[in-house]
Short mmCIF file of C-alpha atoms in Angstrom, two decimals:
data_model
loop_
_atom_site.label_atom_id
_atom_site.label_comp_id
_atom_site.label_asym_id
_atom_site.label_seq_id
_atom_site.Cartn_x
_atom_site.Cartn_y
_atom_site.Cartn_z
CA MET A 1 -56.04 -31.77 60.46
CA LEU A 2 -56.35 -28.24 60.28
CA VAL A 3 -53.25 -27.98 61.65
CA ILE A 4 -51.05 -30.73 59.73
CA GLY A 5 -52.81 -28.68 56.21
CA LEU A 6 -51.59 -25.07 57.32
CA CYS A 7 -48.62 -26.52 57.91
CA LEU A 8 -48.71 -28.39 54.54
CA GLY A 9 -50.30 -25.59 52.71
CA TYR A 10 -47.12 -23.19 53.95
CA ALA A 11 -45.11 -25.74 52.63
CA ILE A 12 -45.53 -26.08 49.45
CA VAL A 13 -46.60 -22.13 49.00
CA THR A 14 -42.75 -21.82 50.12
CA VAL A 15 -41.01 -24.23 48.85
CA ALA A 16 -42.90 -23.88 44.65
CA VAL A 17 -42.95 -19.94 45.58
CA LEU A 18 -47.01 -19.42 44.96
CA PRO A 19 -49.14 -16.29 45.83
CA VAL A 20 -49.78 -16.76 50.10
CA TRP A 21 -53.32 -17.16 49.02
CA SER A 22 -53.42 -20.47 47.16
CA LEU A 23 -52.50 -21.81 50.98
CA VAL A 24 -55.60 -21.80 51.63
CA PRO A 25 -57.37 -23.48 48.64
CA ILE A 26 -54.72 -26.67 49.44
CA ALA A 27 -55.55 -26.62 53.24
CA GLY A 28 -59.10 -26.61 52.09
CA ALA A 29 -58.93 -29.71 49.94
CA TRP A 30 -56.07 -31.40 52.54
CA LEU A 31 -59.42 -31.34 54.98
CA GLY A 32 -62.20 -32.02 52.32
CA LEU A 33 -59.43 -35.58 51.54
CA GLY A 34 -59.70 -35.84 55.17
CA TRP A 35 -63.82 -35.39 55.45
CA LEU A 36 -64.43 -37.79 52.60
CA LEU A 37 -61.19 -40.63 53.60
CA ARG A 38 -62.64 -40.18 57.73
CA TRP A 39 -58.52 -39.51 58.33
CA GLY A 40 -59.16 -40.10 61.83
CA LYS A 41 -61.93 -41.47 62.59
CA PRO A 42 -62.05 -44.78 60.74
CA ALA A 43 -65.32 -46.47 59.41
CA ASN A 44 -64.42 -49.51 61.18
CA PRO A 45 -61.60 -48.22 63.97
CA ARG A 46 -58.97 -50.41 65.48
CA PRO A 47 -58.67 -49.00 69.18
CA PRO A 48 -56.10 -46.41 69.45
CA VAL A 49 -52.09 -47.48 70.40
CA ARG A 50 -49.56 -45.39 71.84
CA VAL A 51 -46.79 -45.63 69.38
CA TRP A 52 -44.09 -42.67 68.18
CA PRO A 53 -44.59 -43.07 64.22
CA TRP A 54 -41.16 -43.27 62.73
CA SER A 55 -42.02 -39.97 60.24
CA LEU A 56 -42.16 -37.70 63.06
CA VAL A 57 -37.49 -37.53 62.34
CA PRO A 58 -38.40 -36.82 58.20
CA LEU A 59 -41.48 -34.44 59.03
CA CYS A 60 -38.49 -32.74 61.38
CA LEU A 61 -35.54 -32.34 58.71
CA TRP A 62 -38.38 -31.19 55.75
CA GLY A 63 -39.80 -28.66 58.58
CA VAL A 64 -35.61 -27.23 58.18
CA TYR A 65 -35.79 -27.60 54.58
CA VAL A 66 -38.66 -25.21 54.59
CA TYR A 67 -37.65 -22.74 57.27
CA LEU A 68 -34.00 -22.39 55.31
CA ALA A 69 -36.10 -21.91 52.20
CA GLU A 70 -37.74 -18.61 53.50
CA SER A 71 -35.13 -17.51 54.55
CA PHE A 72 -33.05 -17.78 51.81
CA GLY A 73 -34.67 -19.01 48.46
CA ILE A 74 -31.91 -20.97 48.00
CA VAL A 75 -30.62 -23.49 49.80
CA GLU A 76 -27.25 -24.13 49.21
CA ILE A 77 -26.09 -27.07 51.08
CA GLY A 78 -22.63 -25.70 50.76
CA ALA A 79 -23.18 -23.53 52.72
CA ILE A 80 -24.72 -24.48 55.78
CA PHE A 81 -21.40 -26.92 56.18
CA PHE A 82 -18.79 -24.02 55.57
CA HIS A 83 -20.87 -22.07 58.44
CA LEU A 84 -20.63 -24.38 61.07
CA GLN A 85 -16.61 -24.88 60.23
CA ALA A 86 -15.89 -21.56 59.84
CA GLY A 87 -18.09 -19.99 63.11
CA ILE A 88 -21.22 -18.30 62.81
CA ALA A 89 -19.84 -16.12 66.44
CA GLU A 90 -20.86 -12.36 65.60
CA HIS A 91 -23.06 -12.98 62.59
CA GLY A 92 -26.63 -10.51 62.54
CA GLY A 93 -28.98 -12.73 62.11
CA SER A 94 -30.41 -11.91 65.51
CA GLY A 95 -34.14 -10.55 63.58
CA ARG A 96 -34.89 -13.96 62.06
CA LEU A 97 -34.79 -15.14 65.99
CA LEU A 98 -38.22 -14.73 66.48
CA ALA A 99 -38.98 -16.87 63.01
CA ALA A 100 -37.21 -19.14 64.51
CA ALA A 101 -39.27 -19.29 67.87
CA LEU A 102 -42.57 -19.73 65.75
CA TYR A 103 -40.67 -22.06 62.79
CA THR A 104 -40.48 -24.14 66.53
CA LEU A 105 -43.67 -24.04 67.71
CA ALA A 106 -45.49 -24.80 64.48
CA MET A 107 -43.16 -27.70 64.19
CA LEU A 108 -44.37 -29.24 67.25
CA ALA A 109 -47.75 -28.60 66.54
CA LEU A 110 -48.20 -30.48 63.42
CA LEU A 111 -45.44 -33.68 65.19
CA ALA A 112 -48.82 -33.57 68.11
CA ALA A 113 -50.74 -33.52 65.81
CA PHE A 114 -49.62 -36.21 63.39
CA THR A 115 -48.95 -38.10 66.00
CA TRP A 116 -52.40 -38.02 67.50
CA LEU A 117 -53.37 -38.67 63.79
CA ALA A 118 -51.88 -42.47 63.18
CA ARG A 119 -52.65 -42.66 67.04
CA ARG A 120 -56.28 -42.57 65.52
CA ASP A 121 -56.46 -44.43 62.52
CA HIS A 122 -55.05 -47.53 61.94
CA ARG A 123 -53.81 -46.61 58.55
CA TRP A 124 -51.47 -43.87 59.01
CA ARG A 125 -49.69 -46.78 61.31
CA LEU A 126 -49.32 -48.90 58.66
CA ALA A 127 -48.44 -46.04 55.63
CA ASP A 128 -45.94 -44.39 58.74
CA ARG A 129 -42.99 -46.70 57.01
CA LEU A 130 -44.14 -45.73 52.98
CA LEU A 131 -43.75 -42.08 54.73
CA VAL A 132 -40.87 -42.06 55.76
CA LEU A 133 -39.63 -43.15 52.18
CA VAL A 134 -41.38 -40.73 50.67
CA LEU A 135 -40.27 -37.65 53.09
CA ILE A 136 -37.17 -38.61 52.77
CA VAL A 137 -36.32 -38.72 48.91
CA SER A 138 -38.44 -35.55 48.27
CA ASN A 139 -36.43 -33.42 50.79
CA PRO A 140 -33.87 -31.32 48.43
CA LEU A 141 -31.89 -31.71 51.90
CA PHE A 142 -31.36 -34.69 51.50
CA TYR A 143 -30.90 -34.54 47.84
CA SER A 144 -27.89 -32.57 47.90
CA MET A 145 -26.53 -34.77 51.14
CA GLY A 146 -26.23 -37.86 49.25
CA GLN A 147 -24.74 -36.29 46.21
CA ARG A 148 -21.89 -34.55 48.84
CA SER A 149 -22.03 -38.42 50.73
CA ALA A 150 -21.75 -39.64 46.41
CA ALA A 151 -18.80 -37.67 46.21
CA ILE A 152 -16.69 -39.82 48.98
CA VAL A 153 -16.66 -42.95 46.59
CA THR A 154 -16.47 -41.00 43.23
CA ASP A 155 -13.48 -43.03 40.85
CA ASP A 156 -12.25 -39.61 39.93
CA GLY A 157 -13.30 -36.85 41.89
CA ALA A 158 -11.00 -34.83 40.05
CA TRP A 159 -12.79 -33.70 36.92
CA LEU A 160 -11.99 -29.48 38.09
CA ASP A 161 -8.57 -29.87 39.36
CA ARG A 162 -7.79 -31.23 36.64
CA ARG A 163 -9.04 -27.24 35.22
CA TYR A 164 -7.24 -25.15 37.92
CA VAL A 165 -4.63 -23.32 36.51
CA ALA A 166 -2.31 -21.62 39.90
CA PRO A 167 -2.23 -17.91 40.24
CA THR A 168 0.32 -16.88 38.52
CA VAL A 169 1.97 -13.65 36.96
CA GLU A 170 4.38 -13.65 34.18
CA GLN A 171 4.79 -10.20 33.76
CA ALA A 172 4.09 -7.39 35.57
CA PRO A 173 3.31 -3.29 34.55
CA LYS A 174 6.05 -0.65 35.04
CA ASP A 175 3.40 1.46 36.81
CA PRO A 176 0.89 -0.91 39.12
CA PRO A 177 -2.37 0.70 39.41
CA ASN A 178 -3.77 0.62 42.63
CA LEU A 179 -7.01 -1.32 42.97
CA LEU A 180 -10.60 -0.40 44.75
CA LEU A 181 -13.11 -3.51 45.05
CA LEU A 182 -15.85 -2.65 46.14
CA TYR A 183 -18.58 -5.41 46.92
CA LEU A 184 -22.19 -5.06 46.93
CA GLU A 185 -23.36 -6.80 49.26
CA SER A 186 -26.74 -9.24 46.68
CA ILE A 187 -26.78 -5.94 45.03
CA GLU A 188 -27.35 -8.19 41.71
CA ARG A 189 -27.50 -6.60 38.45
CA THR A 190 -30.70 -8.01 37.63
CA TYR A 191 -31.91 -4.80 39.54
CA GLY A 192 -30.72 -2.72 36.68
CA ASP A 193 -34.01 -3.75 34.96
CA ARG A 194 -36.10 -0.67 34.96
CA THR A 195 -39.26 -2.57 34.16
CA ARG A 196 -39.50 -4.64 37.49
CA PHE A 197 -37.50 -2.39 39.60
CA GLY A 198 -38.17 1.03 38.22
CA ASP A 199 -35.02 3.00 39.24
CA ALA A 200 -33.22 1.32 42.09
CA TYR A 201 -30.16 0.50 40.18
CA ALA A 202 -30.13 3.45 38.14
CA PHE A 203 -26.67 4.80 40.35
CA LEU A 204 -25.01 2.21 39.83
CA ASP A 205 -25.95 2.83 35.55
CA ALA A 206 -24.69 5.72 35.69
CA LEU A 207 -21.07 4.39 36.88
CA GLY A 208 -21.19 1.57 34.53
CA ARG A 209 -21.42 4.22 32.02
CA ARG A 210 -18.33 5.78 32.73
CA GLY A 211 -16.63 2.33 32.31
CA HIS A 212 -16.97 -0.50 31.33
CA VAL A 213 -19.62 -3.37 32.42
CA PHE A 214 -20.13 -7.28 32.10
CA GLU A 215 -23.52 -9.18 31.43
CA GLY A 216 -23.91 -12.22 31.93
CA VAL A 217 -22.31 -12.99 35.05
CA ARG A 218 -23.88 -16.23 36.47
CA GLN A 219 -23.79 -17.97 40.26
CA LEU A 220 -21.93 -21.68 40.46
CA GLU A 221 -23.16 -23.71 42.97
CA ASN A 222 -20.66 -22.95 46.55
CA THR A 223 -20.29 -19.96 45.00
CA GLY A 224 -24.11 -18.13 46.50
CA TRP A 225 -23.18 -16.43 50.21
CA THR A 226 -20.76 -13.81 50.64
CA MET A 227 -17.22 -15.59 51.87
CA ALA A 228 -16.99 -18.10 48.96
CA GLY A 229 -18.36 -15.34 46.43
CA MET A 230 -15.56 -13.50 47.21
CA ILE A 231 -12.82 -16.26 47.28
CA ALA A 232 -15.19 -16.98 44.19
CA SER A 233 -13.85 -13.35 42.59
CA GLN A 234 -10.44 -13.20 44.11
CA CYS A 235 -9.41 -17.11 43.93
CA GLY A 236 -11.32 -18.32 40.97
CA THR A 237 -12.87 -21.75 42.75
CA PRO A 238 -16.03 -22.73 43.85
CA LEU A 239 -15.72 -22.43 47.67
CA MET A 240 -16.04 -26.44 48.37
CA PRO A 241 -16.65 -26.49 53.02
CA ALA A 242 -13.35 -28.53 54.06
CA GLY A 243 -15.64 -31.04 55.83
CA LEU A 244 -14.52 -34.04 56.57
CA LEU A 245 -10.55 -32.59 55.45
CA HIS A 246 -11.19 -30.22 59.01
CA ASP A 247 -8.69 -32.11 61.44
CA ASN A 248 -11.42 -30.74 64.93
CA GLN A 249 -14.68 -30.82 63.88
CA PHE A 250 -15.16 -29.15 66.78
CA GLU A 251 -13.19 -26.47 66.41
CA PRO A 252 -13.71 -23.21 64.07
CA LEU A 253 -11.43 -23.01 60.87
CA GLY A 254 -7.63 -21.34 62.10
CA ARG A 255 -7.02 -20.88 57.83
CA VAL A 256 -9.34 -21.07 54.95
CA VAL A 257 -8.60 -22.14 51.49
CA PRO A 258 -4.74 -21.98 53.12
CA GLY A 259 -3.83 -24.48 50.55
CA ILE A 260 -4.40 -21.92 46.90
CA ARG A 261 -3.24 -18.65 46.15
CA CYS A 262 -5.35 -16.25 45.54
CA LEU A 263 -5.62 -11.85 45.27
CA GLY A 264 -4.27 -11.30 47.98
CA ASP A 265 -1.00 -13.09 47.65
CA LEU A 266 -0.46 -12.07 44.17
CA LEU A 267 -0.59 -8.33 44.86
CA ASP A 268 1.54 -8.59 47.67
CA GLU A 269 4.76 -10.25 45.75
CA GLN A 270 3.87 -7.21 43.41
CA GLY A 271 4.71 -5.73 46.50
CA TYR A 272 1.08 -4.15 47.67
CA ARG A 273 -0.72 -2.59 50.86
CA LEU A 274 -3.27 -4.33 51.02
CA SER A 275 -6.00 -3.15 53.82
CA PHE A 276 -10.27 -5.13 53.21
CA LEU A 277 -12.76 -2.42 55.65
CA GLY A 278 -16.48 -4.14 56.00
CA GLY A 279 -18.91 -2.99 57.91
CA ALA A 280 -19.74 -6.75 60.15
CA SER A 281 -17.83 -8.06 62.79
CA THR A 282 -14.48 -10.10 60.65
CA GLU A 283 -15.32 -13.52 63.41
CA PHE A 284 -17.88 -14.49 61.77
CA ALA A 285 -17.67 -17.33 58.80
CA GLY A 286 -13.82 -16.68 58.99
CA LYS A 287 -13.63 -13.34 57.82
CA GLY A 288 -10.72 -12.09 59.71
CA ILE A 289 -8.77 -15.79 58.49
CA PHE A 290 -9.07 -15.39 55.10
CA TYR A 291 -7.85 -11.60 54.57
CA ARG A 292 -5.58 -12.86 57.22
CA GLY A 293 -4.04 -15.67 55.47
CA HIS A 294 -4.11 -14.39 52.41
CA ALA A 295 -1.07 -11.23 53.08
CA PHE A 296 -3.84 -8.68 53.64
CA ASP A 297 -1.95 -5.89 56.11
CA ARG A 298 -4.95 -3.71 57.91
CA VAL A 299 -8.38 -5.85 57.48
CA MET A 300 -11.30 -4.15 60.05
CA GLY A 301 -14.46 -4.94 60.60
CA ARG A 302 -16.39 -3.85 63.46
CA ALA A 303 -15.13 -4.61 67.18
CA GLU A 304 -11.80 -2.25 65.01
CA LEU A 305 -13.67 0.61 64.01
CA GLU A 306 -16.68 1.27 65.98
CA SER A 307 -15.16 2.51 68.24
CA ARG A 308 -14.11 5.21 65.38
CA LEU A 309 -18.21 6.59 65.07
CA GLU A 310 -19.38 9.89 65.86
CA ASP A 311 -22.45 8.04 67.34
CA SER A 312 -21.86 5.02 68.96
CA ASP A 313 -25.54 3.78 68.74
CA TYR A 314 -25.85 4.53 65.04
CA VAL A 315 -24.84 0.99 64.29
CA ASN A 316 -27.02 -2.14 63.13
CA ASP A 317 -27.42 -5.51 63.86
CA TRP A 318 -24.90 -6.43 61.82
CA GLY A 319 -21.94 -3.55 62.52
CA LEU A 320 -21.95 -0.53 60.83
CA PHE A 321 -24.08 1.43 58.06
CA ASP A 322 -21.84 2.27 55.37
CA ASP A 323 -22.17 5.67 55.42
CA SER A 324 -19.66 5.54 58.04
CA LEU A 325 -18.21 2.35 56.59
CA TYR A 326 -17.40 4.99 53.41
CA ASP A 327 -15.86 6.68 55.36
CA PHE A 328 -13.33 4.79 56.63
CA THR A 329 -13.37 3.90 53.60
CA ILE A 330 -11.75 7.66 52.19
CA GLU A 331 -9.62 7.65 55.43
CA GLU A 332 -8.20 4.76 54.20
CA ILE A 333 -7.52 5.15 51.29
CA ARG A 334 -6.17 8.80 51.91
CA ARG A 335 -3.77 7.19 54.95
CA LEU A 336 -2.64 5.08 52.22
CA ASP A 337 -2.48 7.75 49.62
CA GLU A 338 -0.57 10.02 51.58
CA GLU A 339 2.75 7.09 52.39
CA ASP A 340 3.32 7.24 48.60
CA ALA A 341 5.14 3.86 49.51
CA GLY A 342 3.84 1.83 46.06
CA PRO A 343 0.78 0.54 45.13
CA TRP A 344 -2.61 -0.24 47.04
CA GLY A 345 -5.07 -2.34 47.62
CA VAL A 346 -8.38 -1.21 49.38
CA ILE A 347 -11.32 -4.40 48.97
CA SER A 348 -14.67 -2.49 51.33
CA LEU A 349 -17.57 -4.42 51.66
CA SER A 350 -20.84 -2.93 51.64
CA ILE A 351 -23.81 -4.05 54.12
CA THR A 352 -26.98 -2.03 52.87
CA GLY A 353 -28.52 -4.85 50.48
CA HIS A 354 -28.29 -7.86 52.16
CA ALA A 355 -31.73 -9.73 52.95
CA PRO A 356 -34.77 -9.56 53.31
CA ASN A 357 -34.51 -5.61 54.02
CA GLY A 358 -31.43 -4.24 54.07
CA TYR A 359 -29.58 -1.50 56.11
CA PRO A 360 -30.81 1.48 54.54
CA ALA A 361 -28.19 4.11 56.10
CA GLN A 362 -29.48 7.35 57.29
CA ALA A 363 -27.98 9.55 55.17
CA CYS A 364 -30.06 7.13 52.15
CA LEU A 365 -33.51 7.96 54.97
CA GLU A 366 -32.50 12.24 54.58
CA ARG A 367 -32.49 11.82 50.54
CA GLN A 368 -35.05 8.87 49.59
CA GLY A 369 -36.96 9.44 52.97
CA GLU A 370 -38.52 7.06 54.90
CA PHE A 371 -38.35 3.40 54.99
CA ASP A 372 -40.93 1.13 55.73
CA GLY A 373 -38.20 -1.55 57.25
CA GLU A 374 -39.55 -4.48 54.14
CA ASP A 375 -39.65 -2.66 50.46
CA ILE A 376 -35.86 -3.93 49.05
CA LEU A 377 -36.08 -1.94 46.59
CA TYR A 378 -35.69 0.81 48.92
CA SER A 379 -32.49 -0.80 50.13
CA VAL A 380 -31.35 -1.60 46.54
CA GLU A 381 -30.93 2.23 45.75
CA CYS A 382 -29.49 3.11 48.00
CA SER A 383 -26.83 1.08 47.53
CA ALA A 384 -26.14 2.48 44.25
CA TRP A 385 -26.28 5.26 45.27
CA LEU A 386 -23.94 5.20 48.49
CA ALA A 387 -20.92 3.45 46.09
CA PHE A 388 -21.84 6.27 43.14
CA ASP A 389 -21.17 8.90 46.12
CA LEU A 390 -17.69 7.32 47.21
CA ILE A 391 -16.94 7.25 43.96
CA ASP A 392 -17.36 10.29 43.08
CA ARG A 393 -15.91 12.03 46.30
CA LEU A 394 -12.67 9.60 46.01
CA GLU A 395 -12.55 11.11 42.20
CA GLY A 396 -13.45 15.31 43.38
CA GLU A 397 -9.98 14.15 45.90
CA GLY A 398 -7.96 13.06 43.37
CA LEU A 399 -7.57 9.75 45.53
CA LEU A 400 -8.17 7.25 42.56
CA GLU A 401 -5.03 8.66 39.94
CA ASN A 402 -4.12 4.88 38.43
CA THR A 403 -6.53 2.75 40.25
CA LEU A 404 -7.94 0.17 38.61
CA VAL A 405 -12.86 0.84 40.94
CA VAL A 406 -13.99 -2.38 40.60
CA ILE A 407 -17.59 -2.62 41.09
CA ALA A 408 -19.22 -6.69 42.10
CA SER A 409 -22.17 -8.13 43.96
CA ASP A 410 -20.68 -10.65 45.85
CA HIS A 411 -24.05 -13.25 45.28
CA LEU A 412 -27.46 -13.32 43.81
CA THR A 413 -29.99 -12.00 46.68
CA MET A 414 -31.36 -14.34 48.87
CA ARG A 415 -35.17 -14.14 49.55
CA VAL A 416 -36.08 -10.57 49.68
CA SER A 417 -39.65 -8.36 49.42
CA ALA A 418 -39.37 -8.75 45.38
CA TRP A 419 -38.34 -12.02 44.93
CA GLU A 420 -41.17 -13.67 42.71
CA GLN A 421 -39.30 -10.75 40.33
CA LEU A 422 -35.63 -11.30 40.41
CA ILE A 423 -36.65 -15.15 39.53
CA ALA A 424 -38.85 -14.33 36.51
CA SER A 425 -36.32 -14.61 34.65
CA GLU A 426 -31.59 -15.65 33.95
CA ARG A 427 -30.19 -13.23 36.70
CA ASP A 428 -26.74 -12.79 36.65
CA ASN A 429 -24.50 -10.49 38.92
CA THR A 430 -23.03 -7.08 38.79
CA PHE A 431 -19.86 -6.18 37.92
CA MET A 432 -17.86 -3.84 35.99
CA LEU A 433 -14.30 -1.68 35.84
CA LEU A 434 -13.42 1.96 35.91
CA GLY A 435 -10.31 4.36 35.89
CA GLU A 436 -7.23 4.79 33.73
CA GLY A 437 -7.28 2.50 30.67
CA ILE A 438 -10.88 1.23 30.88
CA GLU A 439 -13.11 2.78 28.02
CA ALA A 440 -16.18 4.46 28.96
CA GLY A 441 -19.15 3.32 27.88
CA GLN A 442 -18.26 -0.80 27.01
CA ARG A 443 -20.15 -4.00 27.27
CA THR A 444 -20.00 -7.19 27.23
CA ARG A 445 -21.80 -9.92 28.06
CA ARG A 446 -20.22 -12.99 28.35
CA GLN A 447 -21.81 -16.58 29.79
CA ALA A 448 -19.50 -16.71 32.40
CA ALA A 449 -19.31 -16.90 36.77
CA THR A 450 -17.68 -14.80 39.66
CA ILE A 451 -14.77 -17.04 39.55
CA ASP A 452 -13.45 -15.36 35.64
CA LEU A 453 -13.90 -12.13 37.79
CA PHE A 454 -10.24 -12.93 39.79
CA PRO A 455 -8.51 -13.09 35.76
CA THR A 456 -10.64 -10.18 34.76
CA LEU A 457 -9.24 -8.00 36.47
CA LEU A 458 -5.74 -8.47 36.93
CA GLU A 459 -5.37 -8.89 33.12
CA ALA A 460 -7.49 -4.78 33.73
CA MET A 461 -4.70 -3.86 36.43
CA GLY A 462 -2.01 -4.70 32.90
CA PHE A 463 -0.89 -8.00 34.80
CA THR A 464 0.08 -10.65 32.22
CA ILE A 465 -1.09 -14.52 33.56
CA ASP A 466 -0.73 -18.01 31.79
CA ARG A 467 -3.24 -18.64 29.68
CA HIS A 468 -5.12 -15.48 30.71
CA ARG A 469 -6.93 -18.09 33.67
CA ALA A 470 -6.39 -18.30 36.85
CA GLY A 471 -8.17 -20.50 39.41
CA LEU A 472 -10.71 -21.86 37.53
CA GLY A 473 -12.08 -18.67 35.39
CA VAL A 474 -10.60 -16.84 32.48
CA SER A 475 -10.49 -13.14 32.03
CA LEU A 476 -12.87 -11.98 30.44
CA PHE A 477 -11.17 -9.58 28.20
CA SER A 478 -9.22 -12.43 26.28
CA ALA A 479 -11.04 -15.29 23.33
CA GLU A 480 -10.90 -18.06 25.38
CA PRO A 481 -14.12 -20.02 26.74
CA THR A 482 -15.80 -20.21 30.09
CA LEU A 483 -16.78 -23.12 32.43
CA VAL A 484 -19.73 -21.68 31.73
CA GLU A 485 -19.39 -21.12 28.31
CA GLN A 486 -18.28 -24.97 27.62
CA HIS A 487 -20.19 -26.40 29.49
CA GLY A 488 -23.46 -24.61 31.24
CA LEU A 489 -23.83 -24.03 34.56
CA ALA A 490 -26.26 -27.90 35.47
CA ASP A 491 -22.98 -29.59 34.35
CA LEU A 492 -20.93 -27.84 36.11
CA ALA A 493 -23.26 -28.19 39.93
CA ALA A 494 -23.01 -32.01 38.92
CA ARG A 495 -19.04 -32.17 38.58
CA MET A 496 -18.92 -30.10 41.50
CA HIS A 497 -21.10 -32.64 43.14
CA GLU A 498 -18.68 -35.46 42.10
CA GLU A 499 -15.10 -33.16 42.91
CA THR A 500 -12.48 -33.99 45.56
CA ALA A 501 -9.62 -33.23 44.38
CA LEU A 502 -9.90 -29.98 44.17
CA GLN A 503 -11.10 -29.79 47.71
CA GLN A 504 -8.17 -30.69 49.03
CA ARG A 505 -6.39 -28.15 47.27
CA LEU A 506 -8.17 -25.19 48.62
CA TRP A 507 -7.78 -27.22 52.05
CA GLU A 508 -4.40 -28.64 51.78
CA GLY A 509 -3.04 -26.76 55.09
CA LEU A 510 -5.58 -28.55 57.05
CA ILE A 511 -5.12 -32.66 56.44
CA PRO A 512 -2.82 -34.75 58.96
CA ASP A 513 0.36 -35.24 57.60
CA SER A 514 -0.70 -38.83 58.27
CA ARG A 515 -4.17 -39.12 55.89
CA GLN A 516 -1.76 -36.44 53.41
CA GLN A 517 0.73 -39.34 53.19
CA GLU A 518 -2.40 -43.07 53.58
CA SER A 519 -3.75 -40.12 49.78
CA GLY A 520 -0.60 -40.19 48.35
CA GLN A 521 -0.08 -36.36 49.10
CA ALA A 522 2.61 -34.13 49.77
CA ALA A 523 2.64 -32.58 53.65
CA PRO A 524 1.90 -28.93 53.49
CA ARG A 525 4.97 -27.16 53.26
#
């Protein structure tokens, strides 16, 4: 009974985001109720029966959900499907292996305790089938799966696809600017609230005063992890997993969103030389496949950069620290500048703010002092300062002339030490523009999403696009309403659960010819 009470208390505390001490009264209430009702020792006992309760299976699935909720905060079923198909090789989550092992042991203890209870107390055997139903209906994991399954039989399933505008450049500027896009892992703009988070975001605030800051950039469903956030902001669409559209369910994806044109495709057509740099492996979650498949000339991750480190031991679980990454980013921009062969575009993806604790670089330890290994605000400050320092170094070398600098969070952070403070209010992503032609000190507050970054940065670069739109996004420089302004996050989430046509558009190149012909689609060229 104690094991069940502790597991029940932990599950409620985790899912409902209650203080840790709440576990004690919840477990106590369970034990009190069990004593009062004589669970396990009924007044009119029947002989014990050696049965295996049906409830064990939904209990296991509840254990999976609680683990995911404790690890990530917000559980997106789309993220699970995508990572299973795109591949999770060379991930940096080894720190969670111990937690996973402890969860497994706790679940085994819970299953053993519940089996004992069902065998000893006939009342629990009689209630077993009802309990199965309750556990399934109440599990958000089943709810999400049910919504995805419902999409298969939706009558229309094309609401979002009808609003999709194929990204096109109608007119380019005479002297197109270079592009430097910095993704700051999990560094959402919510951290800018000094009453809750102090000066953790101060260096990004300082950068924002030198450019144009956009507030109110929300997170749509299927945009809440790194690959999804990058695809949303570069392709103007949420990342709806390939699902059954993937021809070979037992092999990793060979292409990532091959059916649409993204930022790299458009810039490549305009003569840009494109490079991606990230400290983690490009093999993880199809990152390298996405960039190579969308016209990037150089894609560099841990495998390509680690050998260039002066100290080969200076790495973390994911790969390079950001002070090393930014040194290589500067080297790449120098190389492109010296080539003088037309405009360039560089995308750099940081790691410092990665949940749950971050990976602060040695340069930050020297500047900020000792890191306790848990305080995410230490890592947020580190990430902000490293980005500020990178921009200053590039400007000092004259490498940002005629360059648009974009600083954005890839997505809202997952569960961290400041989680309760973060979810206490509406949250929004970091998005700011700096460079020639960008008026300093500008602030725009609109209800938007990361899909709106794509057309916004195209217009900031001086490109004319179709009706200020690209994909599902709307330029935030225009007066056109965004999808979030028109429909709200909840309605868009509901629409996404019903959508199949946009999913087919994203993954068009993965659908076998025979299945395309059956569905009335043209075979990909």
